[in-house]
mmCIF file with all atom_site columns, C-alpha atoms in Angstrom:
data_model
loop_
_atom_site.group_PDB
_atom_site.id
_atom_site.type_symbol
_atom_site.label_atom_id
_atom_site.label_alt_id
_atom_site.label_comp_id
_atom_site.label_asym_id
_atom_site.label_entity_id
_atom_site.label_seq_id
_atom_site.pdbx_PDB_ins_code
_atom_site.Cartn_x
_atom_site.Cartn_y
_atom_site.Cartn_z
_atom_site.occupancy
_atom_site.B_iso_or_equiv
_atom_site.pdbx_formal_charge
_atom_site.auth_seq_id
_atom_site.auth_comp_id
_atom_site.auth_asym_id
_atom_site.auth_atom_id
_atom_site.pdbx_PDB_model_num
ATOM 1   C CA . MET A 1 1   ? -15.078 -5.431  -7.727  1.00 49.00 ? 14  MET A CA 1
ATOM 2   C CA . GLY A 1 2   ? -14.324 -6.290  -4.120  1.00 67.00 ? 15  GLY A CA 1
ATOM 3   C CA . ASN A 1 3   ? -15.248 -5.978  -0.477  1.00 87.00 ? 16  ASN A CA 1
ATOM 4   C CA . PHE A 1 4   ? -13.072 -3.011  0.398   1.00 90.00 ? 17  PHE A CA 1
ATOM 5   C CA . LYS A 1 5   ? -11.919 -2.353  3.949   1.00 88.00 ? 18  LYS A CA 1
ATOM 6   C CA . SER A 1 6   ? -12.192 1.413   3.580   1.00 91.00 ? 19  SER A CA 1
ATOM 7   C CA . GLY A 1 7   ? -13.789 4.112   1.528   1.00 91.00 ? 20  GLY A CA 1
ATOM 8   C CA . LEU A 1 8   ? -10.314 5.122   0.355   1.00 91.00 ? 21  LEU A CA 1
ATOM 9   C CA . GLU A 1 9   ? -9.719  1.619   -1.086  1.00 91.00 ? 22  GLU A CA 1
ATOM 10  C CA . ALA A 1 10  ? -13.103 1.780   -2.852  1.00 93.00 ? 23  ALA A CA 1
ATOM 11  C CA . HIS A 1 11  ? -12.234 5.189   -4.289  1.00 93.00 ? 24  HIS A CA 1
ATOM 12  C CA . ALA A 1 12  ? -8.802  3.967   -5.425  1.00 92.00 ? 25  ALA A CA 1
ATOM 13  C CA . SER A 1 13  ? -10.522 1.023   -7.133  1.00 92.00 ? 26  SER A CA 1
ATOM 14  C CA . GLU A 1 14  ? -12.831 3.371   -9.041  1.00 92.00 ? 27  GLU A CA 1
ATOM 15  C CA . LEU A 1 15  ? -9.870  5.423   -10.255 1.00 91.00 ? 28  LEU A CA 1
ATOM 16  C CA . LEU A 1 16  ? -7.703  2.422   -11.152 1.00 92.00 ? 29  LEU A CA 1
ATOM 17  C CA . GLY A 1 17  ? -10.390 0.601   -13.108 1.00 91.00 ? 30  GLY A CA 1
ATOM 18  C CA . LYS A 1 18  ? -10.861 -3.042  -13.993 1.00 88.00 ? 31  LYS A CA 1
ATOM 19  C CA . LEU A 1 19  ? -7.287  -3.724  -15.149 1.00 89.00 ? 32  LEU A CA 1
ATOM 20  C CA . TRP A 1 20  ? -6.153  -3.760  -11.506 1.00 92.00 ? 33  TRP A CA 1
ATOM 21  C CA . SER A 1 21  ? -6.761  -6.730  -9.204  1.00 91.00 ? 34  SER A CA 1
ATOM 22  C CA . TYR A 1 22  ? -7.902  -6.190  -5.613  1.00 91.00 ? 35  TYR A CA 1
ATOM 23  C CA . GLU A 1 23  ? -6.220  -8.383  -2.978  1.00 89.00 ? 36  GLU A CA 1
ATOM 24  C CA . SER A 1 24  ? -5.257  -11.020 -5.525  1.00 88.00 ? 37  SER A CA 1
ATOM 25  C CA . GLY A 1 25  ? -2.406  -13.181 -4.349  1.00 85.00 ? 38  GLY A CA 1
ATOM 26  C CA . SER A 1 26  ? -0.041  -12.684 -1.462  1.00 87.00 ? 39  SER A CA 1
ATOM 27  C CA . PHE A 1 27  ? 3.647   -12.393 -0.617  1.00 82.00 ? 40  PHE A CA 1
ATOM 28  C CA . LEU A 1 28  ? 5.449   -14.353 2.082   1.00 79.00 ? 41  LEU A CA 1
ATOM 29  C CA . TYR A 1 29  ? 7.632   -11.996 4.110   1.00 70.00 ? 42  TYR A CA 1
ATOM 30  C CA . VAL A 1 30  ? 10.340  -12.507 6.685   1.00 66.00 ? 43  VAL A CA 1
ATOM 31  C CA . TRP A 1 31  ? 8.387   -12.574 9.971   1.00 66.00 ? 44  TRP A CA 1
ATOM 32  C CA . PRO A 1 32  ? 7.088   -15.099 8.385   1.00 67.00 ? 45  PRO A CA 1
ATOM 33  C CA . ARG A 1 33  ? 3.618   -13.989 7.541   1.00 75.00 ? 46  ARG A CA 1
ATOM 34  C CA . ARG A 1 34  ? 1.613   -13.496 4.415   1.00 85.00 ? 47  ARG A CA 1
ATOM 35  C CA . TYR A 1 35  ? 0.899   -10.064 3.037   1.00 86.00 ? 48  TYR A CA 1
ATOM 36  C CA . ARG A 1 36  ? -2.091  -9.469  0.780   1.00 92.00 ? 49  ARG A CA 1
ATOM 37  C CA . PRO A 1 37  ? -1.653  -6.227  -1.195  1.00 94.00 ? 50  PRO A CA 1
ATOM 38  C CA . ASP A 1 38  ? -4.606  -3.992  -1.903  1.00 96.00 ? 51  ASP A CA 1
ATOM 39  C CA . PHE A 1 39  ? -3.994  -3.704  -5.660  1.00 95.00 ? 52  PHE A CA 1
ATOM 40  C CA . THR A 1 40  ? -1.569  -5.285  -8.130  1.00 95.00 ? 53  THR A CA 1
ATOM 41  C CA . ARG A 1 41  ? -0.834  -4.868  -11.803 1.00 94.00 ? 54  ARG A CA 1
ATOM 42  C CA . GLY A 1 42  ? 2.327   -6.091  -13.473 1.00 95.00 ? 55  GLY A CA 1
ATOM 43  C CA . GLU A 1 43  ? 5.287   -5.031  -11.348 1.00 96.00 ? 56  GLU A CA 1
ATOM 44  C CA . LEU A 1 44  ? 3.318   -2.534  -9.247  1.00 96.00 ? 57  LEU A CA 1
ATOM 45  C CA . VAL A 1 45  ? 1.884   -3.343  -5.820  1.00 96.00 ? 58  VAL A CA 1
ATOM 46  C CA . PHE A 1 46  ? -0.336  -0.629  -4.304  1.00 96.00 ? 59  PHE A CA 1
ATOM 47  C CA . GLU A 1 47  ? -1.052  -0.477  -0.578  1.00 95.00 ? 60  GLU A CA 1
ATOM 48  C CA . VAL A 1 48  ? -3.783  2.038   0.268   1.00 93.00 ? 61  VAL A CA 1
ATOM 49  C CA . LYS A 1 49  ? -3.026  3.642   3.655   1.00 89.00 ? 62  LYS A CA 1
ATOM 50  C CA . GLY A 1 50  ? -5.171  6.141   5.510   1.00 84.00 ? 63  GLY A CA 1
ATOM 51  C CA . ARG A 1 51  ? -3.208  5.639   8.719   1.00 83.00 ? 64  ARG A CA 1
ATOM 52  C CA . PHE A 1 52  ? -0.648  3.324   10.298  1.00 84.00 ? 65  PHE A CA 1
ATOM 53  C CA . ARG A 1 53  ? -1.937  0.660   12.638  1.00 84.00 ? 66  ARG A CA 1
ATOM 54  C CA . PRO A 1 54  ? 0.185   -0.740  15.470  1.00 83.00 ? 67  PRO A CA 1
ATOM 55  C CA . GLY A 1 55  ? 2.947   -2.866  13.966  1.00 85.00 ? 68  GLY A CA 1
ATOM 56  C CA . ASP A 1 56  ? 2.736   -1.407  10.450  1.00 87.00 ? 69  ASP A CA 1
ATOM 57  C CA . SER A 1 57  ? 6.006   0.508   10.654  1.00 87.00 ? 70  SER A CA 1
ATOM 58  C CA . GLY A 1 58  ? 7.800   -2.678  11.693  1.00 87.00 ? 71  GLY A CA 1
ATOM 59  C CA . ARG A 1 59  ? 6.346   -4.975  9.072   1.00 88.00 ? 72  ARG A CA 1
ATOM 60  C CA . TYR A 1 60  ? 6.309   -2.881  5.895   1.00 93.00 ? 73  TYR A CA 1
ATOM 61  C CA . PRO A 1 61  ? 10.113  -2.810  5.419   1.00 92.00 ? 74  PRO A CA 1
ATOM 62  C CA . HIS A 1 62  ? 9.946   -6.642  5.375   1.00 90.00 ? 75  HIS A CA 1
ATOM 63  C CA . VAL A 1 63  ? 6.986   -6.540  3.010   1.00 92.00 ? 76  VAL A CA 1
ATOM 64  C CA . ARG A 1 64  ? 8.868   -4.102  0.740   1.00 95.00 ? 77  ARG A CA 1
ATOM 65  C CA . ASP A 1 65  ? 11.910  -6.402  0.651   1.00 93.00 ? 78  ASP A CA 1
ATOM 66  C CA . ALA A 1 66  ? 9.796   -9.478  -0.149  1.00 91.00 ? 79  ALA A CA 1
ATOM 67  C CA . ILE A 1 67  ? 8.011   -7.634  -2.949  1.00 94.00 ? 80  ILE A CA 1
ATOM 68  C CA . HIS A 1 68  ? 11.288  -6.293  -4.358  1.00 95.00 ? 81  HIS A CA 1
ATOM 69  C CA . ALA A 1 69  ? 12.792  -9.796  -4.259  1.00 93.00 ? 82  ALA A CA 1
ATOM 70  C CA . ASP A 1 70  ? 9.877   -10.844 -6.471  1.00 93.00 ? 83  ASP A CA 1
ATOM 71  C CA . GLY A 1 71  ? 10.788  -8.094  -8.966  1.00 96.00 ? 84  GLY A CA 1
ATOM 72  C CA . LYS A 1 72  ? 7.913   -5.814  -7.987  1.00 97.00 ? 85  LYS A CA 1
ATOM 73  C CA . LEU A 1 73  ? 7.601   -2.328  -6.484  1.00 97.00 ? 86  LEU A CA 1
ATOM 74  C CA . LEU A 1 74  ? 5.589   -1.471  -3.365  1.00 96.00 ? 87  LEU A CA 1
ATOM 75  C CA . VAL A 1 75  ? 3.840   1.922   -3.573  1.00 96.00 ? 88  VAL A CA 1
ATOM 76  C CA . PHE A 1 76  ? 1.730   3.482   -0.817  1.00 94.00 ? 89  PHE A CA 1
ATOM 77  C CA . VAL A 1 77  ? -1.465  5.274   -1.867  1.00 93.00 ? 90  VAL A CA 1
ATOM 78  C CA . ILE A 1 78  ? -2.648  7.986   0.513   1.00 88.00 ? 91  ILE A CA 1
ATOM 79  C CA . THR A 1 79  ? -5.613  10.366  0.526   1.00 84.00 ? 92  THR A CA 1
ATOM 80  C CA . ASN A 1 80  ? -5.093  13.827  -0.893  1.00 70.00 ? 93  ASN A CA 1
ATOM 81  C CA . TRP A 1 81  ? -6.261  15.440  2.333   1.00 60.00 ? 94  TRP A CA 1
ATOM 82  C CA . ILE A 1 82  ? -3.609  17.322  4.240   1.00 70.00 ? 95  ILE A CA 1
ATOM 83  C CA . CYS A 1 83  ? -3.671  15.542  7.566   1.00 75.00 ? 96  CYS A CA 1
ATOM 84  C CA . LYS A 1 84  ? -1.209  14.552  10.239  1.00 79.00 ? 97  LYS A CA 1
ATOM 85  C CA . ALA A 1 85  ? -1.582  10.817  9.506   1.00 81.00 ? 98  ALA A CA 1
ATOM 86  C CA . CYS A 1 86  ? -0.836  11.281  5.777   1.00 81.00 ? 99  CYS A CA 1
ATOM 87  C CA . PHE A 1 87  ? 2.133   13.523  6.561   1.00 82.00 ? 100 PHE A CA 1
ATOM 88  C CA . GLU A 1 88  ? 3.549   10.892  8.943   1.00 87.00 ? 101 GLU A CA 1
ATOM 89  C CA . ILE A 1 89  ? 3.043   8.077   6.407   1.00 89.00 ? 102 ILE A CA 1
ATOM 90  C CA . THR A 1 90  ? 4.738   10.118  3.675   1.00 89.00 ? 103 THR A CA 1
ATOM 91  C CA . ARG A 1 91  ? 7.662   10.995  5.929   1.00 89.00 ? 104 ARG A CA 1
ATOM 92  C CA . TRP A 1 92  ? 8.037   7.354   6.989   1.00 92.00 ? 105 TRP A CA 1
ATOM 93  C CA . CYS A 1 93  ? 7.879   6.153   3.359   1.00 93.00 ? 106 CYS A CA 1
ATOM 94  C CA . LEU A 1 94  ? 10.598  8.583   2.281   1.00 93.00 ? 107 LEU A CA 1
ATOM 95  C CA . LYS A 1 95  ? 12.823  7.297   5.082   1.00 94.00 ? 108 LYS A CA 1
ATOM 96  C CA . HIS A 1 96  ? 12.222  3.668   4.001   1.00 95.00 ? 109 HIS A CA 1
ATOM 97  C CA . ASN A 1 97  ? 12.430  4.150   0.218   1.00 95.00 ? 110 ASN A CA 1
ATOM 98  C CA . ILE A 1 98  ? 8.780   3.384   -0.465  1.00 96.00 ? 111 ILE A CA 1
ATOM 99  C CA . PRO A 1 99  ? 7.158   5.580   -3.120  1.00 95.00 ? 112 PRO A CA 1
ATOM 100 C CA . VAL A 1 100 ? 3.953   7.418   -2.216  1.00 94.00 ? 113 VAL A CA 1
ATOM 101 C CA . ILE A 1 101 ? 1.176   8.562   -4.546  1.00 92.00 ? 114 ILE A CA 1
ATOM 102 C CA . VAL A 1 102 ? -1.957  10.542  -3.745  1.00 89.00 ? 115 VAL A CA 1
ATOM 103 C CA . VAL A 1 103 ? -5.151  8.655   -4.613  1.00 89.00 ? 116 VAL A CA 1
ATOM 104 C CA . GLU A 1 104 ? -6.355  11.400  -6.975  1.00 86.00 ? 117 GLU A CA 1
ATOM 105 C CA . ASP A 1 105 ? -3.117  11.011  -8.997  1.00 87.00 ? 118 ASP A CA 1
ATOM 106 C CA . LEU A 1 106 ? -3.621  7.309   -9.710  1.00 86.00 ? 119 LEU A CA 1
ATOM 107 C CA . PRO A 1 107 ? -3.185  6.336   -13.364 1.00 76.00 ? 120 PRO A CA 1
#
């Protein structure tokens, strides 16, 4: 289906199935830069995150706003492992009103 950047993205793709598109399209956000989401379907935009890279916490609120302005919802997908990185991502997402789902709970 795609050349995934991580094993977690590949696993999410297996669970989501063929109805979801991998890195199809992009959103222009304020900085201005282009954002290419990991998966999209209808109004949902899934970003698979195993950890935050430098600059992620500054750019994703802008990405969220650009996606919302387009009538879509940004959702972070994290691994189901209990780890410090996943805890920090979840805590950050709650603070910034970005829903989080565990990869094993994907529809």
